[in-house]
XYZ file of C-alpha atoms in Angstrom:
549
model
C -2.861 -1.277 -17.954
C -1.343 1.997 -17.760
C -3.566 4.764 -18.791
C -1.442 6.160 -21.865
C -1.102 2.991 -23.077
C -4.749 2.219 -23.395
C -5.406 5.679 -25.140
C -2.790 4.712 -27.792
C -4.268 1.337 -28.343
C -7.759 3.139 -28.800
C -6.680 5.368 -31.296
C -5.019 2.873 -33.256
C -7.872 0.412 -33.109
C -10.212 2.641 -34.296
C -8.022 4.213 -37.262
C -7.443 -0.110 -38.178
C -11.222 -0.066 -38.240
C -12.205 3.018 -39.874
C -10.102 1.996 -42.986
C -10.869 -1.875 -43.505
C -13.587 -1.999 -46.289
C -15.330 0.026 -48.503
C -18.487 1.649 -47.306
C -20.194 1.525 -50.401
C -19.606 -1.843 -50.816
C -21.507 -2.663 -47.247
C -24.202 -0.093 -48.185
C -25.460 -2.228 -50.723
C -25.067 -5.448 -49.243
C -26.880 -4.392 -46.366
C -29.469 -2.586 -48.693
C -30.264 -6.060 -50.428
C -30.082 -8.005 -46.705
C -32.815 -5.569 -45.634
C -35.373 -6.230 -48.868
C -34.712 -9.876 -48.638
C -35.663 -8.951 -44.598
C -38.786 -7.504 -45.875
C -39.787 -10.205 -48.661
C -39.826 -12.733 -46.104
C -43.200 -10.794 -44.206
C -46.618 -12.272 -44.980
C -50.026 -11.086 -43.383
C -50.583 -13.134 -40.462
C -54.260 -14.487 -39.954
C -55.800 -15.559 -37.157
C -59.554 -15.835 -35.604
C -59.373 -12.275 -34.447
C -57.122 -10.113 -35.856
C -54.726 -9.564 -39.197
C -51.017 -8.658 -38.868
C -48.975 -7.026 -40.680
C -45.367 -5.818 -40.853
C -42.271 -4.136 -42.522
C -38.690 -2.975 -41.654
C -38.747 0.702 -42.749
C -34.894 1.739 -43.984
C -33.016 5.283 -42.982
C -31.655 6.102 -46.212
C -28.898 8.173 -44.804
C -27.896 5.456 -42.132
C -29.431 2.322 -43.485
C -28.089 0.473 -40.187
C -30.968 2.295 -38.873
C -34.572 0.897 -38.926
C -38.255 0.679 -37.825
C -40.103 -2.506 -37.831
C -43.571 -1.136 -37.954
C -46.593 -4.033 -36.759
C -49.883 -3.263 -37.200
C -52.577 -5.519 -35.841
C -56.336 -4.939 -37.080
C -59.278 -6.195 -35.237
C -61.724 -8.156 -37.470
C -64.559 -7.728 -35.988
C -64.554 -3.711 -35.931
C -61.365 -2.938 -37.947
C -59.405 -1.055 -34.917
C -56.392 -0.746 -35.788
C -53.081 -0.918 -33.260
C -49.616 0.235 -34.474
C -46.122 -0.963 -33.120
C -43.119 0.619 -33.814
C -39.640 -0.297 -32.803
C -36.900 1.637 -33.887
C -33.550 0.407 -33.374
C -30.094 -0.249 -34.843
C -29.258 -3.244 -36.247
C -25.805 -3.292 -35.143
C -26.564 -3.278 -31.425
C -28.371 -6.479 -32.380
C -26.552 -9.396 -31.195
C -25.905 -12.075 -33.331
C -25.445 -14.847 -31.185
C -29.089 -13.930 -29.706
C -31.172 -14.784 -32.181
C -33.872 -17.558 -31.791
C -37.012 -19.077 -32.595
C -39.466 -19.669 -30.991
C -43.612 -20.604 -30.850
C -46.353 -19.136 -29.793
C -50.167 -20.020 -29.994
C -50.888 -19.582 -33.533
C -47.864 -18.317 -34.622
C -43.897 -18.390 -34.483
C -41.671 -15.885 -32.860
C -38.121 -14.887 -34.211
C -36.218 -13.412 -30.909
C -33.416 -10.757 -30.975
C -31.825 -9.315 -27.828
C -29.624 -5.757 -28.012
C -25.685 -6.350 -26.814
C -25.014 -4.035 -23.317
C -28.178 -2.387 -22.620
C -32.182 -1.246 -23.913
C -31.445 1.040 -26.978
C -34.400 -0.241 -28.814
C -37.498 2.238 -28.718
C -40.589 1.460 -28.844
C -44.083 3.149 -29.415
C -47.496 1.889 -29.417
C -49.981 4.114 -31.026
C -47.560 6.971 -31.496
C -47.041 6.655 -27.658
C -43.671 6.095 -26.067
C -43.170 3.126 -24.177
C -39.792 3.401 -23.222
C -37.113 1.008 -24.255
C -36.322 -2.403 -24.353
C -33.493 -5.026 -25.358
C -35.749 -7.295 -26.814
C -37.099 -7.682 -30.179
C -40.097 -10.187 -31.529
C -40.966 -10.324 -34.737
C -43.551 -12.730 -35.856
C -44.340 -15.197 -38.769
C -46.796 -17.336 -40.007
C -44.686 -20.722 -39.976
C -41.230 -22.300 -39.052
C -40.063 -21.948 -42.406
C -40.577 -18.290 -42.774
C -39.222 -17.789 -39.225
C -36.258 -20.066 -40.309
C -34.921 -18.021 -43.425
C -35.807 -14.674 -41.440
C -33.053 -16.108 -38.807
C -30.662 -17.079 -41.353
C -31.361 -13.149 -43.362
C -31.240 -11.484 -39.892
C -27.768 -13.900 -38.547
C -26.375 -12.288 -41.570
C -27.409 -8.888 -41.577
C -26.134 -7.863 -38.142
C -22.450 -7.904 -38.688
C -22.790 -6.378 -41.890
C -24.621 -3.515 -39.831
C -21.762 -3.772 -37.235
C -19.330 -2.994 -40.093
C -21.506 0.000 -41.773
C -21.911 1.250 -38.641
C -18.170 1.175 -37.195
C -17.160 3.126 -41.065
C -19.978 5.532 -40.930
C -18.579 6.573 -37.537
C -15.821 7.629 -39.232
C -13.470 9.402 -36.499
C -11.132 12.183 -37.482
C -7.476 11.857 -36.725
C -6.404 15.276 -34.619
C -7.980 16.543 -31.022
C -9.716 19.868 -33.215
C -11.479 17.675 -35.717
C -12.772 15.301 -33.153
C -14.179 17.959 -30.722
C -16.156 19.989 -33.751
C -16.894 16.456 -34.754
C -19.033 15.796 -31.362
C -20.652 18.486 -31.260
C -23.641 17.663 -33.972
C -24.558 14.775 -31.301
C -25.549 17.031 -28.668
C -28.644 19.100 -29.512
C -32.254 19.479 -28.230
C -33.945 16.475 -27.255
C -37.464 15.403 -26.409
C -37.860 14.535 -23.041
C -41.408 13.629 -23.243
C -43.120 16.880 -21.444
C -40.436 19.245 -22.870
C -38.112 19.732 -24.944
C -34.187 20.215 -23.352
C -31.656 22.282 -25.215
C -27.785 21.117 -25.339
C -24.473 22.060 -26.581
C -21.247 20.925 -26.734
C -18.431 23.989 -27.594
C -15.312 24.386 -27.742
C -13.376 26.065 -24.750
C -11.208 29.685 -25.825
C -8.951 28.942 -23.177
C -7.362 25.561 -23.523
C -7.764 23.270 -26.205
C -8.103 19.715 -24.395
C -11.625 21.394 -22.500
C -15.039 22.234 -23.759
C -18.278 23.368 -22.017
C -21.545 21.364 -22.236
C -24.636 23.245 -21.857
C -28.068 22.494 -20.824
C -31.594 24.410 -20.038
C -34.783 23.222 -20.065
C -33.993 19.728 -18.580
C -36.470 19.301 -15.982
C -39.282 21.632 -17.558
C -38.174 24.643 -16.354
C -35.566 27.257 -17.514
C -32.633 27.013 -15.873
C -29.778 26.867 -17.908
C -26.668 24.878 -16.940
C -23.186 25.321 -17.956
C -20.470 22.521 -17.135
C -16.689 23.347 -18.008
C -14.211 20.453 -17.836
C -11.433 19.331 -19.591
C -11.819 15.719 -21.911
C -8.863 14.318 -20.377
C -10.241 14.246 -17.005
C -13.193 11.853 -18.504
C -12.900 8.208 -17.073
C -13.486 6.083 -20.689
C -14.621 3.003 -18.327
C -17.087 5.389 -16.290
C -19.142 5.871 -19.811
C -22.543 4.170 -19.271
C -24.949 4.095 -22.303
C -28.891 3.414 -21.570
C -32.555 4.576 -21.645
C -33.908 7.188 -19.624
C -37.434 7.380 -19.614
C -38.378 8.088 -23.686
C -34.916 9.531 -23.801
C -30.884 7.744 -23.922
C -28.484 9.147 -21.626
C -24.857 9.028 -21.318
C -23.206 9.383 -18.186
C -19.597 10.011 -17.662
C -17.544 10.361 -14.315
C -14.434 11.818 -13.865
C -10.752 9.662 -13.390
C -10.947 8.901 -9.737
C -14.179 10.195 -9.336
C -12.646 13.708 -8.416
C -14.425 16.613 -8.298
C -13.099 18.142 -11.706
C -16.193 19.222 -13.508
C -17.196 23.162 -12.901
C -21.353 23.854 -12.925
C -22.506 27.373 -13.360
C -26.041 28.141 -12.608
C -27.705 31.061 -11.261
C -27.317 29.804 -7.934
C -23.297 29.842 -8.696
C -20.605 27.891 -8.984
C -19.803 24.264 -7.684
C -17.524 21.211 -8.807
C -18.766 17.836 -9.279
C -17.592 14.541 -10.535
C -20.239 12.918 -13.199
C -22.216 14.556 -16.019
C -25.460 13.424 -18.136
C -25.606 14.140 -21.783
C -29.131 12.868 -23.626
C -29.751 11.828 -26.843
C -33.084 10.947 -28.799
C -31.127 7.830 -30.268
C -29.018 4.919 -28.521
C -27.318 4.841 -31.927
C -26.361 8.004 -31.554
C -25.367 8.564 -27.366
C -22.765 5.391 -28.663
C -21.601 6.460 -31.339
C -20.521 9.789 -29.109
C -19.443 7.097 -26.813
C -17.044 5.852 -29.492
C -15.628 9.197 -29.965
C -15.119 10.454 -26.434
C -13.098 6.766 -25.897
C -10.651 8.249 -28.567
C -11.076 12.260 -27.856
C -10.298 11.779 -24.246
C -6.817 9.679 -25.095
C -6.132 12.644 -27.641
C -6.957 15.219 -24.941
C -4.761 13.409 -22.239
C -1.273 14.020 -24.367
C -2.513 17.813 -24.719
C -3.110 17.963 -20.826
C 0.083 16.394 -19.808
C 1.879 18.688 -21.883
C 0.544 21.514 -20.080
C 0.872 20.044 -16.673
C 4.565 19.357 -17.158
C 4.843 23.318 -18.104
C 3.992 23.567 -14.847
C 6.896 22.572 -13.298
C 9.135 25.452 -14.371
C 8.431 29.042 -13.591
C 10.337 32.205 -12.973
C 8.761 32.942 -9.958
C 6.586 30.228 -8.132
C 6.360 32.145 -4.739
C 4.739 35.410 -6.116
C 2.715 33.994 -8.693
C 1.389 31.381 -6.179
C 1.303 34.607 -3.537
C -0.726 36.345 -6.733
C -3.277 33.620 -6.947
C -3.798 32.958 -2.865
C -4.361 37.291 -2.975
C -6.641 37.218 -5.129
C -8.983 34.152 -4.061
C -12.755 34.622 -2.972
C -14.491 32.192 -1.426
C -18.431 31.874 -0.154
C -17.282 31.950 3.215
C -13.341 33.002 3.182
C -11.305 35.109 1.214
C -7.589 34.693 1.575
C -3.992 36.644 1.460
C -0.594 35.568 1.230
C 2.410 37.975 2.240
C 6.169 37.370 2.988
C 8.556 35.311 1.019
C 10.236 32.425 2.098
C 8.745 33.432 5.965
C 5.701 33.978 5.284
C 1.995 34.923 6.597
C -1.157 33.281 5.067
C -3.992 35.217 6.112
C -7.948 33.953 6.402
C -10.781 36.573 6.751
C -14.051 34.937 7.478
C -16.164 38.012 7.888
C -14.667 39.519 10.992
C -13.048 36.358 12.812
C -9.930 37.001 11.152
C -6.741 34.479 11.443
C -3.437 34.267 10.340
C -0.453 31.882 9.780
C 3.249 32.070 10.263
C 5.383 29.921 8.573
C 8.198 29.241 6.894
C 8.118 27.356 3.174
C 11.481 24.972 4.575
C 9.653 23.689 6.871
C 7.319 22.195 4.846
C 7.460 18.875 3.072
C 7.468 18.573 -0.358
C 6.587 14.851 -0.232
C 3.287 15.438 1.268
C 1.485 17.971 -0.646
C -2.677 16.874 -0.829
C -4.864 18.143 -3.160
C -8.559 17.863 -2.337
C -11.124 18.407 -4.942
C -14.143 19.730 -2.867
C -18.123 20.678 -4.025
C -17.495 24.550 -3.406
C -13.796 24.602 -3.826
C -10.641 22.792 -3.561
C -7.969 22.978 -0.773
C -4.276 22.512 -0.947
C -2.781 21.096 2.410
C 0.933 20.973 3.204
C 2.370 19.519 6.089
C 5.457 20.496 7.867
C 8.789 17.626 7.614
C 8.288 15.333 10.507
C 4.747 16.883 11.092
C 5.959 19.031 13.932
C 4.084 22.240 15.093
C 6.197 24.896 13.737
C 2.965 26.762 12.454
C 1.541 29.495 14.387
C -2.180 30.386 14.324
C -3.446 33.642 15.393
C -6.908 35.472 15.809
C -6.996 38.997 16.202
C -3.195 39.115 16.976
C -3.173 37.046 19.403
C -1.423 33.023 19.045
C -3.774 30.399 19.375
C -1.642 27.644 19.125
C 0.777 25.763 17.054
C 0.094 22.955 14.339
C 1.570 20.999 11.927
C 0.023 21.474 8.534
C -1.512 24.514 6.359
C -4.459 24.993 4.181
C -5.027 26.969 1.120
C -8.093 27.674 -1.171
C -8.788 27.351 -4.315
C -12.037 28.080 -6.931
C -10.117 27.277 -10.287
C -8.864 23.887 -11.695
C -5.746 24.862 -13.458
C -4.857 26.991 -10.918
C -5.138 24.788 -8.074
C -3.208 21.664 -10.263
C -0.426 24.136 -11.175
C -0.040 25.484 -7.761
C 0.462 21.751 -6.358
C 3.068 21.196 -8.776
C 4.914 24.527 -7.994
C 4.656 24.662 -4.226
C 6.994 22.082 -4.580
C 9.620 24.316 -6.374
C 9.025 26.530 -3.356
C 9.623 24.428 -0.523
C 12.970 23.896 -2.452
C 14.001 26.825 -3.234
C 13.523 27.979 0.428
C 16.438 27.341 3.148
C 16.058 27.608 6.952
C 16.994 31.076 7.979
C 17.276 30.056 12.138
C 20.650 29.720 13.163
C 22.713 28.271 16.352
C 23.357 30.522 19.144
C 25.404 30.894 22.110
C 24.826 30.415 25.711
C 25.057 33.860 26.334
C 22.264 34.652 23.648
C 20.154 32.634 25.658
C 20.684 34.441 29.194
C 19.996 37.853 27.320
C 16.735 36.111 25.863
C 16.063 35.231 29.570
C 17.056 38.450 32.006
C 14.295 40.249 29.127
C 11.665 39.208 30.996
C 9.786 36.502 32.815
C 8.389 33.676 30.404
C 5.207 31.768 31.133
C 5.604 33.403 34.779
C 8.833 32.152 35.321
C 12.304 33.872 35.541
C 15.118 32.234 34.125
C 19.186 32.776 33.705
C 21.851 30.515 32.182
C 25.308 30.694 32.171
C 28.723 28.956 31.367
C 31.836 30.175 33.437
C 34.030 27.124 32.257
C 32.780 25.758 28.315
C 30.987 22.765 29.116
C 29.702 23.210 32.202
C 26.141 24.653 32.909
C 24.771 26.227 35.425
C 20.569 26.744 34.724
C 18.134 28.672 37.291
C 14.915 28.775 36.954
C 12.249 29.811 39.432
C 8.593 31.500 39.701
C 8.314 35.471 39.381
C 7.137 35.461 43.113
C 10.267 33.810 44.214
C 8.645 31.173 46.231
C 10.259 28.371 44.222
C 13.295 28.085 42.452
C 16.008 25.391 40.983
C 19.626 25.864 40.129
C 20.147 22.937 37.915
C 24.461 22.153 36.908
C 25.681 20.241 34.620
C 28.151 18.929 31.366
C 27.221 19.592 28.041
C 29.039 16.253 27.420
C 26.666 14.263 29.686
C 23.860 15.310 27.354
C 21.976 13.209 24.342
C 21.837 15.970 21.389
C 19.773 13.157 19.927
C 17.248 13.776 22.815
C 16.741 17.126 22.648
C 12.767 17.599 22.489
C 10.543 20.386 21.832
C 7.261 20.350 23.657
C 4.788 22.603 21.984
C 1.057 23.452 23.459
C -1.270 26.521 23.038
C 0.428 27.600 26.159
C 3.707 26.971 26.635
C 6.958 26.356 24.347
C 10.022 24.280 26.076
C 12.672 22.624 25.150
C 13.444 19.235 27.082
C 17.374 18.225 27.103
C 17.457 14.506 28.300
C 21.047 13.001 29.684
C 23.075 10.485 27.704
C 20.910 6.771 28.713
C 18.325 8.885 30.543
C 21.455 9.014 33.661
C 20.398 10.839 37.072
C 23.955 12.887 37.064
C 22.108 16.166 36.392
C 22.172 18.516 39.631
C 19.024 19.972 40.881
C 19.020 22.580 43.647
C 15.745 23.980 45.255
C 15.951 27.467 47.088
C 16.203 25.735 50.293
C 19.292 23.974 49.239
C 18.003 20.883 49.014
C 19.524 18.406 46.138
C 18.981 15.769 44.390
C 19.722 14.205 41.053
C 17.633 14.267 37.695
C 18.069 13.311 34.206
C 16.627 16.181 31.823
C 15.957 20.133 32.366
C 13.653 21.707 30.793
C 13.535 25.257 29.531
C 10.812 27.960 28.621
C 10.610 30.331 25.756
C 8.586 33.164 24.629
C 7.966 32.331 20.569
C 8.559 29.799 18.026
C 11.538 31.177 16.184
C 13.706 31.085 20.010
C 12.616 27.747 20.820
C 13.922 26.263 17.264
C 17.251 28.507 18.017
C 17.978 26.864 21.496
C 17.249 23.066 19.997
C 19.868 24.285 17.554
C 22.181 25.733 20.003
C 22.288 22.592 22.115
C 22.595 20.208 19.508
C 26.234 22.729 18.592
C 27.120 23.120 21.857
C 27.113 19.212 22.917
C 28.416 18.463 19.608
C 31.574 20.892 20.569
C 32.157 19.146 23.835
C 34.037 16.215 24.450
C 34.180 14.050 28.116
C 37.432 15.632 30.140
């Protein structure tokens, strides 16, 4: 089901719910189910010990109880104490037997979807369980508690669901979670939360944390509620404590930790409560807050697609980025040069934004920061590296950092607008441009010349700048496959290939003896990037402008 669509059906749900029945009407009906709960007890007698027990009521949330048991040794009156506290509405109904034991009968009751009842024995945590005994003297008794208890539990269930009571706008529901995350006792010490708002945009808050592990460190997470996964949100007992984890949509790195050993991203988060009633009841309201939080987000991301000007704020935010071990700089505009220092092994990037592909933009969502990579349209090498001014090759896609969330989502949006707004500034050339380019010097150690007396005929030399070896090669610009014309690009050399229509031998190749023979491609040298592209250009103009005889 498509994400939006399950939000809306939560909301609504929950608002049907929340508006059913009267809660003072359920108050009192589970108020009486609870004494008649209670009248059914009797002190249980055996050889050695007397039992006794009683379901102690939370006034303010009477779906909340303790059965209390306390078993006293006859012969020297020791006294052990029981104590189970629990909610009634995470009872399940259709789990609720009897059964014997040796001198006495057993009514069984098993929590729905995890251990949220906690138990103590002699004021000493135990941990938690899903299972709940509670004993009688006789089948009877243990008959009409099962019939009292069958009907208690969805009256709980519907006390419980009102008492939740959600409000109805993003604002409300955020200051309305916050009262659920507080200090909790986690058995050797005592952990301090809170849940605030964020000043910055409304759909995010920040969780914090210290104390968790007995020492002080304090914790700070910053993430925004829509990026919560509602079907990541896992309820259940952590040593005397209940935690509630939640991952993020995709499990993607979009939650930010501070901590005094600085900042990462990660994608889960642990929130602990002293109550299971309580970590689901948050539950509830982060199924609905996150839904509410998803319309604010997407608003904001779709404001993302329009802006004034995409290349220098996106140049702003590349200047400006520090990393642990690279900070970064962006200069040109739609040629431009992305710069990497990494502590004296500086290297740069040439390239131009039309070269890229809009279609394959990748956002990663890294531990210490995220990384936009953008590859060029038909992944060829028209990128070139460099270290210290010098090239170090060519490749086909660039990276760029990122240490802030909004930053990096807007800037995948809007790279787009700038690979779009950006045309191709290399142009066509002539034959003659190409000669000039050639009698400037030797390239890759080899001299070349080109020239052509009548318009479609060729005549190509190229030889070594020792003169030992040379080839004169002739031929039609007609005879040539513009669709054929290939680029071969290495850390050392740059050439351009021109094959013959079918791959044909007709091509004439001359060696400085005067030996010939017959080939079907020539291949040419250049000294940069920006020449090479020109000549594939030229060719593909200049065999498009000749026609056979």
């Amino acid at each position: 089901m498509n994400r939006k669509v399950k939000h809306t059906l939560v909301i609504s749900i929950w608002i049907l719910l929340l508006t059913s029945l009267s809660i003072f009407e359920v108050d009192a009906q589970l108020s009486d189910l609870i004494a008649q709960a209670n009248e059914q007890f009797s002190p249980i007698e055996t050889d050695k010990e007397i039992i006794n027990q009683e379901v102690v009521v939370d006034q303010e949330q009477p779906y909340n109880v303790e059965l209390i048991r306390t078993t006293e040794k006859i012969k020297d009156g020791k006294q052990k104490v029981e104590r189970y506290l629990f909610n009634i509405a995470l009872l399940n109904e259709n789990k609720v037997a009897i059964k014997s034991s040796k001198n006495k009968m057993l009514l069984k009751m098993e929590t729905k979807g995890g251990k949220y009842i906690q138990r103590f024995e002699d004021e000493k945590s135990k941990g938690y369980t899903n299972v709940l005994e509670i004993q009688y003297v006789d089948i009877d008794d243990a008959r009409s508690a099962k019939s009292t208890w069958e009907a208690l539990i969805p009256v709980a269930k519907t006390d419980w669901t009102q008492a939740i009571n959600l409000p109805k706008s993003l604002g409300d529901l955020k200051t309305w979670l916050r009262p659920y995350v507080g200090d909790v006792d986690m058995g050797k010490q005592v952990a301090s939360q809170s849940l605030t708002e964020s000043t910055i945009y409304d759909d995010y808050v920040n969780y914090e944390v210290s104390n968790l592990k007995g020492k002080e460190k304090r914790e700070i997470y910053r993430f925004s509620l829509a990026d919560i996964d509602n079907e990541s949100l896992r309820v259940g007992p952590s040593g005397s404590t209940i935690k509630m984890d939640l991952k993020t949509e995709g499990n993607k790195k979009l939650i930010l930790k501070e901590d005094e050993d600085g900042t990462t991203f990660q994608n889960n988060l642990t929130i602990y409560f002293a109550d299971a009633g309580s970590a689901l009841e948050m539950s509830k309201g982060m199924e609905v807050v996150t839904a509410m939080a998803q319309l604010t987000a997407d608003e904001r991301i779709k404001s993302y697609e329009t802006c004034e000007d995409c290349l220098g704020g996106f140049s702003e935010v590349i200047n400006q980025y520090q990393g642990r071990k690279i900070n970064t700089g962006l200069e040109g505009d739609c040629k431009s040069v992305l710069t990497l220092d990494k502590g004296g092994n500086d290297e740069s990037y040439e390239f131009r934004w039309a070269d890229l592909d809009a279609k394959r933009v990748k956002q990663d969502f890294g531990t210490n920061e995220m990384k936009l990579t953008l590859e060029t349209i038909g992944k060829r090498k028209f990128i070139t590296k460099k270290a210290e001014g010098e090239i170090k090759g060519y490749q086909n896609k660039i990276e760029f950092y990122f240490n802030n969330l909004e930053t990096f989502r807007k800037s995948g949006i809007q790279v787009k607008s700038i690979i779009e707004s950006c045309d191709v500034d290399i142009m066509a050339e002539s034959v003659t441009w190409m000669d000039e380019l050639f009698s400037a010097g030797s390239i890759n150690k080899m001299d070349q010349s080109i020239s052509n007396e009548e318009e479609c005929s060729v005549i190509y030399t190229s030889g070594d700048a020792e003169g030992d070896k040379s080839y004169s090669y002739e031929f039609n610009l007609y005879d040539l496959d513009s669709k054929r014309i290939n680029m071969k690009i290495s850390k050392s050399k740059l050439q351009l290939e021109v094959n013959t229509n079918n791959k044909e031998k007709i091509i004439t190749k001359t060696n400085q003896d005067g030996k010939l023979e017959y080939t079907n491609k020539v291949i040419l040298d250049f000294d940069n990037l920006d020449n090479l592209r020109k000549a594939e250009l030229s060719f593909v103009q200049l065999i498009g402008g000749c026609s056979e005889g």
